Amino acid sequence: MKLTLSVIKADIGSIGGHVAPSRRLLDAVEAFIHNNGIGLVTDYNISHTGDDIAILMTHTRGEGNEAIHKLAWNAFLEGTAVAKKQGLYGAGQDLLKEAFSGNVKGMGPAVAEMEFEERPNEPFLFFAADKTDPGAYNLPLYLAFADPMNTPGLLLSPHMSKGFKFVIMDVSYTEGDRVIELNSPEQLYDIAALLRDPERFVVESIWSRASGEQAAAVATTRLHNIAGKYTGKDDPVMLVRVQMNFPATGEVLTPFAIGHFVAGGMRGSHQMPLMPVAVNTGISYFDGPPIVSCAGFCVHDQMLTERVDNFAHPFWNEVRDHVSRKAIEMRRQGFFGAAMLPMGELEYTGIMEKLNALEKQFAVRPAAVPVPA
Ligand code: F6R
Ligand code: MG
Ligand code: MG
């Protein structure tokens, strides 16, 4: 029987601003899944990354399953009641629709799911990012799955040498899922041409060309496409299968040492470097910096091992210091140029209102009359 991994995450309220959920909130979500997941999910793991709570579940019902999605939705509703009772900031913020309608996709929570035949040993990574959007994973995925400078497995493993298929979504298209499939290495430059624009083109999934198996699934939700306006950054989750025909754990983690600049941070409207952090880390400097956590698991007969916390390792302390320096350096230029996101990506309308008001005050100066010689 095929295994399905489903991770569904939402921001339903946090302490002290958009920082971290309360213990009671996490306990309420966990208790709900524990009590109501019987017969639905085989195993689960609850964690938070910044202000977002993620429910990772194993089951056999396939992707987009109504009962599984409803379980997570109801857990978040239950949590929202607790968040309201505690007066948490942004209680229920990511639950954008009133009533559940079959699938949480398009309702606010972010979803990443994969259905596959379990390998005899099945290691996988669960990434969660806060204060950024799904394009934050473009660069690490490109490097891990398509660049032999990062991933020696592309040269060393005969299976991986056959390359990977990238499914990339145009997230600015709101009428439906507009996707393109491109193969590495042949179409490397085409893949790069799209992925360099992470606010528009986002990796949705990656597939092994040797076996046809799925290697990665990314949540591609853009909250402002649902709400018609920004209601918060999308804070994406991602699942990546590792080892054997897929990149090794270390090959997938390595690109995160760059601390690349991503959209997010303060008021979801800036460019800030992405900091790899331990699972269950909160938010701080400049409502950021944007953070990403990575929990590693093995799964067997749909049962999860305990998680290993990949970015808790001492190696990442140096990376975090580097990211802090990059963040402070960028913040020195305040709202100027590259520090703040372009107009279309700002979470607030204040600048547009100011520009519209100023527009009326502009005047075209009469052309200078040439003075006769
Ligand atoms: C994401 C996040 C931010 C906020 C945004 C709006 O986790 O917290 O994207 O949603 O900064 O913040 P407020 O509520 O202060 O307007
Ligand atoms: Mg938030
Ligand atoms: Mg968040």
Short mmCIF file of C-alpha atoms and ligand atoms in Angstrom, two decimals:
data_model
loop_
_atom_site.label_atom_id
_atom_site.label_comp_id
_atom_site.label_asym_id
_atom_site.label_seq_id
_atom_site.Cartn_x
_atom_site.Cartn_y
_atom_site.Cartn_z
CA MET A 1 0.00 0.00 0.00
CA LYS A 2 1.31 3.44 -0.89
CA LEU A 3 2.30 5.88 1.84
CA THR A 4 1.14 9.49 1.80
CA LEU A 5 3.08 12.19 3.61
CA SER A 6 0.97 15.28 4.21
CA VAL A 7 2.15 18.43 5.91
CA ILE A 8 -0.38 21.18 6.50
CA LYS A 9 0.65 24.38 8.29
CA ALA A 10 -1.00 27.59 9.36
CA ASP A 11 -0.43 30.70 11.44
CA ILE A 12 -3.35 30.77 13.85
CA GLY A 13 -1.96 33.14 16.46
CA SER A 14 1.22 33.93 18.31
CA ILE A 15 2.72 35.53 21.39
CA GLY A 16 4.30 38.98 21.41
CA GLY A 17 3.52 39.79 17.75
CA HIS A 18 4.26 37.36 14.90
CA VAL A 19 6.83 35.48 16.99
CA ALA A 20 5.79 32.00 18.18
CA PRO A 21 2.60 30.12 19.11
CA SER A 22 1.86 29.56 22.79
CA ARG A 23 2.37 26.20 24.50
CA ARG A 24 -1.40 25.92 25.04
CA LEU A 25 -2.04 26.51 21.35
CA LEU A 26 0.43 23.83 20.27
CA ASP A 27 -1.01 21.43 22.86
CA ALA A 28 -4.56 22.09 21.63
CA VAL A 29 -3.61 21.31 18.01
CA GLU A 30 -1.70 18.19 19.06
CA ALA A 31 -4.52 16.94 21.30
CA PHE A 32 -7.04 17.44 18.49
CA ILE A 33 -5.00 15.33 16.06
CA HIS A 34 -4.33 12.74 18.75
CA ASN A 35 -8.02 12.36 19.60
CA ASN A 36 -9.58 12.74 16.16
CA GLY A 37 -6.91 11.25 13.91
CA ILE A 38 -7.59 7.67 15.00
CA GLY A 39 -8.35 5.54 11.94
CA LEU A 40 -7.31 8.40 9.66
CA VAL A 41 -3.62 9.08 10.22
CA THR A 42 -1.11 6.39 11.18
CA ASP A 43 1.39 8.79 12.71
CA TYR A 44 1.96 12.52 13.09
CA ASN A 45 4.41 15.12 14.32
CA ILE A 46 3.60 18.67 15.43
CA SER A 47 6.13 21.50 15.38
CA HIS A 48 6.35 25.24 14.92
CA THR A 49 8.67 27.45 12.91
CA GLY A 50 8.27 31.09 13.90
CA ASP A 51 4.54 31.75 14.23
CA ASP A 52 3.46 28.81 12.03
CA ILE A 53 2.25 25.45 13.33
CA ALA A 54 2.89 22.44 11.07
CA ILE A 55 1.02 19.14 11.26
CA LEU A 56 3.02 16.38 9.57
CA MET A 57 0.93 13.25 8.98
CA THR A 58 1.42 9.76 7.52
CA HIS A 59 -1.54 7.87 6.04
CA THR A 60 -2.68 5.84 3.02
CA ARG A 61 -5.48 8.03 1.66
CA GLY A 62 -3.51 9.81 -1.06
CA GLU A 63 -2.96 13.50 -1.76
CA GLY A 64 -5.73 16.06 -1.32
CA ASN A 65 -7.80 13.66 0.79
CA GLU A 66 -10.88 15.39 2.22
CA ALA A 67 -10.86 13.61 5.59
CA ILE A 68 -7.15 14.35 6.18
CA HIS A 69 -7.48 18.00 5.16
CA LYS A 70 -10.60 18.41 7.28
CA LEU A 71 -8.80 16.93 10.28
CA ALA A 72 -6.03 19.55 9.96
CA TRP A 73 -8.53 22.36 9.29
CA ASN A 74 -10.55 21.43 12.36
CA ALA A 75 -7.37 21.20 14.46
CA PHE A 76 -6.53 24.75 13.38
CA LEU A 77 -10.10 25.88 14.18
CA GLU A 78 -9.80 24.34 17.63
CA GLY A 79 -6.42 26.06 18.04
CA THR A 80 -7.89 29.37 16.92
CA ALA A 81 -10.45 29.17 19.74
CA VAL A 82 -7.58 28.76 22.22
CA ALA A 83 -5.61 31.59 20.55
CA LYS A 84 -8.64 33.88 20.90
CA LYS A 85 -9.11 32.89 24.54
CA GLN A 86 -5.46 33.73 25.25
CA GLY A 87 -5.63 36.97 23.26
CA LEU A 88 -2.83 35.84 20.93
CA TYR A 89 -1.92 38.16 18.08
CA GLY A 90 -3.37 37.24 14.66
CA ALA A 91 -5.67 34.50 16.04
CA GLY A 92 -6.95 32.42 13.11
CA GLN A 93 -5.07 34.65 10.64
CA ASP A 94 -4.42 31.98 7.97
CA LEU A 95 -7.93 30.50 7.98
CA LEU A 96 -9.18 32.69 5.16
CA LYS A 97 -12.45 30.94 4.35
CA GLU A 98 -15.48 30.51 6.61
CA ALA A 99 -16.42 26.93 5.82
CA PHE A 100 -14.32 23.91 4.88
CA SER A 101 -14.88 22.90 1.27
CA GLY A 102 -13.21 19.58 0.57
CA ASN A 103 -9.52 20.59 0.59
CA VAL A 104 -7.50 23.19 2.49
CA LYS A 105 -5.71 24.27 -0.71
CA GLY A 106 -6.87 27.77 -1.48
CA MET A 107 -8.24 28.28 2.04
CA GLY A 108 -5.10 29.73 3.66
CA PRO A 109 -3.05 26.89 5.19
CA ALA A 110 0.03 25.78 3.21
CA VAL A 111 0.12 22.15 2.04
CA ALA A 112 2.87 19.85 0.74
CA GLU A 113 2.02 16.22 0.04
CA MET A 114 3.61 13.19 -1.61
CA GLU A 115 2.26 9.71 -2.26
CA PHE A 116 4.78 6.95 -2.98
CA GLU A 117 5.76 3.33 -2.46
CA GLU A 118 7.84 3.22 0.74
CA ARG A 119 11.45 2.14 0.18
CA PRO A 120 12.75 -0.48 2.66
CA ASN A 121 14.44 2.46 4.36
CA GLU A 122 12.79 5.78 3.70
CA PRO A 123 14.58 8.91 4.92
CA PHE A 124 12.98 12.29 4.19
CA LEU A 125 13.31 15.92 5.22
CA PHE A 126 10.55 18.29 6.27
CA PHE A 127 11.36 21.97 5.81
CA ALA A 128 9.28 24.84 7.21
CA ALA A 129 10.02 28.52 6.63
CA ASP A 130 8.57 31.61 8.29
CA LYS A 131 8.45 35.28 7.16
CA THR A 132 9.01 34.41 3.52
CA ASP A 133 7.29 32.90 0.48
CA PRO A 134 7.55 29.65 -1.55
CA GLY A 135 10.17 31.05 -3.96
CA ALA A 136 12.63 30.91 -1.02
CA TYR A 137 13.20 27.23 -1.89
CA ASN A 138 14.01 27.88 -5.58
CA LEU A 139 17.73 28.38 -5.13
CA PRO A 140 18.38 25.51 -2.67
CA LEU A 141 16.38 23.11 -4.87
CA TYR A 142 18.17 24.20 -8.02
CA LEU A 143 21.56 23.68 -6.36
CA ALA A 144 20.64 20.37 -4.69
CA PHE A 145 19.00 18.76 -7.74
CA ALA A 146 20.76 20.33 -10.72
CA ASP A 147 24.24 21.60 -9.83
CA PRO A 148 27.14 19.13 -9.54
CA MET A 149 29.19 21.85 -7.79
CA ASN A 150 26.77 21.39 -4.86
CA THR A 151 25.68 17.80 -5.39
CA PRO A 152 28.45 15.33 -6.26
CA GLY A 153 25.77 12.62 -6.51
CA LEU A 154 24.84 14.08 -9.92
CA LEU A 155 28.27 12.91 -11.13
CA LEU A 156 28.80 9.87 -8.92
CA SER A 157 25.43 8.10 -8.93
CA PRO A 158 24.38 6.51 -12.25
CA HIS A 159 20.72 7.03 -11.28
CA MET A 160 21.10 10.67 -10.36
CA SER A 161 23.17 11.29 -13.51
CA LYS A 162 19.97 10.83 -15.52
CA GLY A 163 18.81 14.11 -13.98
CA PHE A 164 15.56 15.39 -12.52
CA LYS A 165 12.31 16.84 -13.83
CA PHE A 166 11.32 20.20 -12.35
CA VAL A 167 7.63 21.11 -12.27
CA ILE A 168 7.48 24.91 -11.93
CA MET A 169 4.36 26.95 -11.22
CA ASP A 170 3.55 30.49 -12.32
CA VAL A 171 2.09 31.65 -8.98
CA SER A 172 0.99 35.02 -10.35
CA TYR A 173 -1.66 33.23 -12.44
CA THR A 174 -4.86 33.08 -10.39
CA GLU A 175 -7.31 31.29 -12.75
CA GLY A 176 -5.83 27.86 -12.01
CA ASP A 177 -2.52 26.01 -11.71
CA ARG A 178 -0.27 27.23 -14.56
CA VAL A 179 2.72 24.87 -14.66
CA ILE A 180 5.64 23.90 -16.88
CA GLU A 181 7.77 20.72 -16.79
CA LEU A 182 11.49 21.09 -17.52
CA ASN A 183 14.27 18.50 -17.45
CA SER A 184 17.72 18.98 -16.00
CA PRO A 185 20.44 18.86 -17.19
CA GLU A 186 19.27 19.51 -20.81
CA GLN A 187 17.06 22.48 -19.91
CA LEU A 188 19.19 23.87 -17.12
CA TYR A 189 19.27 27.41 -18.50
CA ASP A 190 15.48 27.43 -18.97
CA ILE A 191 15.02 26.25 -15.38
CA ALA A 192 17.42 28.95 -14.16
CA ALA A 193 15.69 31.62 -16.25
CA LEU A 194 12.42 30.92 -14.43
CA LEU A 195 13.75 30.26 -10.93
CA ARG A 196 15.68 33.54 -10.82
CA ASP A 197 12.25 35.23 -10.41
CA PRO A 198 11.07 33.60 -7.15
CA GLU A 199 8.04 35.85 -6.62
CA ARG A 200 6.50 34.56 -9.85
CA PHE A 201 7.96 31.13 -10.65
CA VAL A 202 8.12 28.53 -7.90
CA VAL A 203 9.28 24.91 -7.89
CA GLU A 204 6.18 22.83 -7.13
CA SER A 205 7.71 19.35 -7.34
CA ILE A 206 10.82 17.47 -8.51
CA TRP A 207 10.92 13.95 -9.98
CA SER A 208 13.71 11.42 -10.61
CA ARG A 209 14.13 10.80 -14.32
CA ALA A 210 15.76 7.44 -13.60
CA SER A 211 12.82 5.95 -11.70
CA GLY A 212 9.96 8.40 -12.25
CA GLU A 213 9.64 8.72 -8.45
CA GLN A 214 8.78 12.02 -6.78
CA ALA A 215 11.64 13.55 -4.81
CA ALA A 216 10.24 16.88 -3.57
CA ALA A 217 6.93 18.65 -2.96
CA VAL A 218 6.64 22.36 -2.14
CA ALA A 219 3.63 24.32 -0.89
CA THR A 220 2.95 26.92 -3.58
CA THR A 221 0.12 28.85 -1.90
CA ARG A 222 0.21 32.62 -2.39
CA LEU A 223 -2.05 34.01 0.31
CA HIS A 224 -2.70 37.21 -1.60
CA ASN A 225 -4.00 35.21 -4.55
CA ILE A 226 -6.63 33.77 -2.22
CA ALA A 227 -7.57 36.87 -0.29
CA GLY A 228 -7.15 39.31 -3.20
CA LYS A 229 -4.72 41.21 -0.97
CA TYR A 230 -1.86 40.31 1.31
CA THR A 231 -2.87 38.77 4.60
CA GLY A 232 0.64 37.73 5.64
CA LYS A 233 3.60 36.00 4.08
CA ASP A 234 3.01 32.50 2.78
CA ASP A 235 5.60 30.77 4.96
CA PRO A 236 6.05 27.62 2.83
CA VAL A 237 6.59 24.00 3.84
CA MET A 238 8.46 21.41 1.76
CA LEU A 239 9.04 17.64 1.78
CA VAL A 240 12.19 16.14 0.23
CA ARG A 241 13.01 12.42 -0.04
CA VAL A 242 16.74 11.81 0.30
CA GLN A 243 19.52 9.23 -0.35
CA MET A 244 19.85 6.45 -2.92
CA ASN A 245 18.29 7.77 -6.17
CA PHE A 246 17.79 11.19 -4.59
CA PRO A 247 20.31 13.74 -3.30
CA ALA A 248 21.86 12.89 0.07
CA THR A 249 20.63 14.75 3.16
CA GLY A 250 23.83 16.80 3.21
CA GLU A 251 23.45 17.71 -0.46
CA VAL A 252 19.98 19.09 0.24
CA LEU A 253 21.08 20.97 3.37
CA THR A 254 24.28 22.50 1.93
CA PRO A 255 22.69 25.32 -0.13
CA PHE A 256 21.12 26.72 3.04
CA ALA A 257 24.61 27.74 4.19
CA ILE A 258 24.46 30.60 1.66
CA GLY A 259 21.84 32.54 3.63
CA HIS A 260 20.42 33.79 0.34
CA PHE A 261 18.22 36.88 0.25
CA VAL A 262 14.49 36.13 0.09
CA ALA A 263 11.29 38.17 0.16
CA GLY A 264 9.89 38.67 3.65
CA GLY A 265 10.97 39.96 7.04
CA MET A 266 9.32 43.03 8.52
CA ARG A 267 5.72 43.45 7.35
CA GLY A 268 6.44 40.83 4.68
CA SER A 269 7.85 43.62 2.53
CA HIS A 270 11.65 43.35 2.54
CA GLN A 271 14.62 41.42 1.20
CA MET A 272 16.32 39.57 4.02
CA PRO A 273 18.72 36.63 4.22
CA LEU A 274 17.23 33.24 5.09
CA MET A 275 18.53 31.84 8.40
CA PRO A 276 18.58 28.05 9.03
CA VAL A 277 17.33 27.46 12.59
CA ALA A 278 16.37 24.64 14.95
CA VAL A 279 12.81 23.31 14.89
CA ASN A 280 10.52 25.31 17.25
CA THR A 281 12.51 28.55 16.94
CA GLY A 282 10.73 31.93 17.17
CA ILE A 283 11.24 35.22 15.34
CA SER A 284 13.16 38.29 16.45
CA TYR A 285 15.25 40.87 14.54
CA PHE A 286 13.20 43.10 12.20
CA ASP A 287 10.31 40.58 12.36
CA GLY A 288 12.79 38.11 10.97
CA PRO A 289 15.19 37.36 9.69
CA PRO A 290 13.21 34.88 7.59
CA ILE A 291 13.92 31.45 9.05
CA VAL A 292 13.88 27.85 7.82
CA SER A 293 13.92 24.67 9.91
CA CYS A 294 14.59 21.12 8.75
CA ALA A 295 13.39 18.01 10.56
CA GLY A 296 14.71 14.67 9.32
CA PHE A 297 12.75 11.41 9.71
CA CYS A 298 12.69 7.83 8.58
CA VAL A 299 9.30 6.28 7.96
CA HIS A 300 8.49 2.56 7.96
CA ASP A 301 5.02 1.00 7.63
CA GLN A 302 3.77 4.61 7.89
CA MET A 303 5.32 5.02 11.35
CA LEU A 304 7.68 7.95 11.87
CA THR A 305 10.88 7.77 13.85
CA GLU A 306 11.59 10.64 16.22
CA ARG A 307 12.87 13.66 14.32
CA VAL A 308 16.47 14.79 13.98
CA ASP A 309 16.86 18.56 14.00
CA ASN A 310 19.24 19.17 11.10
CA PHE A 311 19.93 22.89 11.57
CA ALA A 312 20.46 22.49 15.35
CA HIS A 313 23.92 21.05 14.61
CA PRO A 314 26.84 23.31 15.73
CA PHE A 315 27.96 23.75 12.09
CA TRP A 316 25.03 26.11 11.52
CA ASN A 317 26.07 28.54 14.29
CA GLU A 318 28.65 30.07 11.97
CA VAL A 319 26.05 30.28 9.19
CA ARG A 320 23.61 32.00 11.54
CA ASP A 321 26.27 34.56 12.52
CA HIS A 322 26.94 35.18 8.83
CA VAL A 323 23.21 35.60 8.13
CA SER A 324 22.89 38.02 11.07
CA ARG A 325 25.68 40.14 9.62
CA LYS A 326 24.06 40.09 6.17
CA ALA A 327 20.70 41.06 7.72
CA ILE A 328 22.18 43.98 9.67
CA GLU A 329 24.10 45.16 6.61
CA MET A 330 20.95 45.16 4.46
CA ARG A 331 18.97 46.95 7.16
CA ARG A 332 21.49 49.79 7.17
CA GLN A 333 19.94 51.02 3.93
CA GLY A 334 16.40 51.06 5.39
CA PHE A 335 13.75 51.39 2.72
CA PHE A 336 16.11 52.21 -0.15
CA GLY A 337 16.42 50.19 -3.35
CA ALA A 338 17.01 46.46 -2.93
CA ALA A 339 16.19 46.49 0.81
CA MET A 340 12.43 46.80 0.27
CA LEU A 341 10.36 44.64 -2.10
CA PRO A 342 9.04 46.05 -5.39
CA MET A 343 5.59 47.66 -5.37
CA GLY A 344 3.61 44.55 -6.39
CA GLU A 345 4.98 42.50 -3.50
CA LEU A 346 4.40 44.93 -0.61
CA GLU A 347 2.04 43.71 2.08
CA TYR A 348 0.63 47.15 2.73
CA THR A 349 -1.11 49.69 0.48
CA GLY A 350 0.26 52.82 2.18
CA ILE A 351 2.92 53.55 -0.45
CA MET A 352 0.43 53.21 -3.33
CA GLU A 353 -1.91 55.67 -1.59
CA LYS A 354 0.94 58.13 -1.10
CA LEU A 355 2.04 57.80 -4.72
CA ASN A 356 -1.53 58.27 -5.99
CA ALA A 357 -1.88 61.46 -3.93
CA LEU A 358 1.50 62.76 -5.12
CA GLU A 359 0.65 61.94 -8.75
CA LYS A 360 -1.84 64.85 -8.80
CA GLN A 361 0.81 67.26 -7.58
CA PHE A 362 3.27 66.53 -10.39
CA ALA A 363 3.47 69.22 -13.10
CA VAL A 364 5.32 69.14 -16.42
CA ARG A 365 7.59 72.17 -16.61
CA PRO A 366 7.07 74.22 -19.84
CA ALA A 367 9.85 73.66 -22.32
CA ALA A 368 12.49 76.39 -22.19
CA VAL A 369 12.04 78.95 -25.01
CA PRO A 370 15.29 79.07 -27.01
CA VAL A 371 17.06 82.44 -26.67
CA PRO A 372 17.79 83.92 -30.19
CA ALA A 373 21.51 84.12 -30.96
C1 F6R B 1 4.33 35.98 8.52
C2 F6R B 1 4.10 37.26 9.19
C3 F6R B 1 4.08 38.51 8.44
C4 F6R B 1 2.91 39.36 8.92
C5 F6R B 1 2.99 40.76 8.37
C6 F6R B 1 1.81 41.60 8.79
O1 F6R B 1 4.40 35.00 9.46
O2 F6R B 1 3.93 37.25 10.38
O3 F6R B 1 4.02 38.32 7.05
O4 F6R B 1 1.72 38.76 8.54
O5 F6R B 1 4.19 41.29 8.84
O6 F6R B 1 1.97 41.96 10.09
P1 F6R B 1 0.96 42.91 10.92
O7 F6R B 1 -0.07 41.98 11.50
O8 F6R B 1 1.83 43.49 11.97
O9 F6R B 1 0.39 43.92 9.96
MG MG B 2 2.57 35.61 10.85
MG MG B 3 4.35 32.92 9.68
#
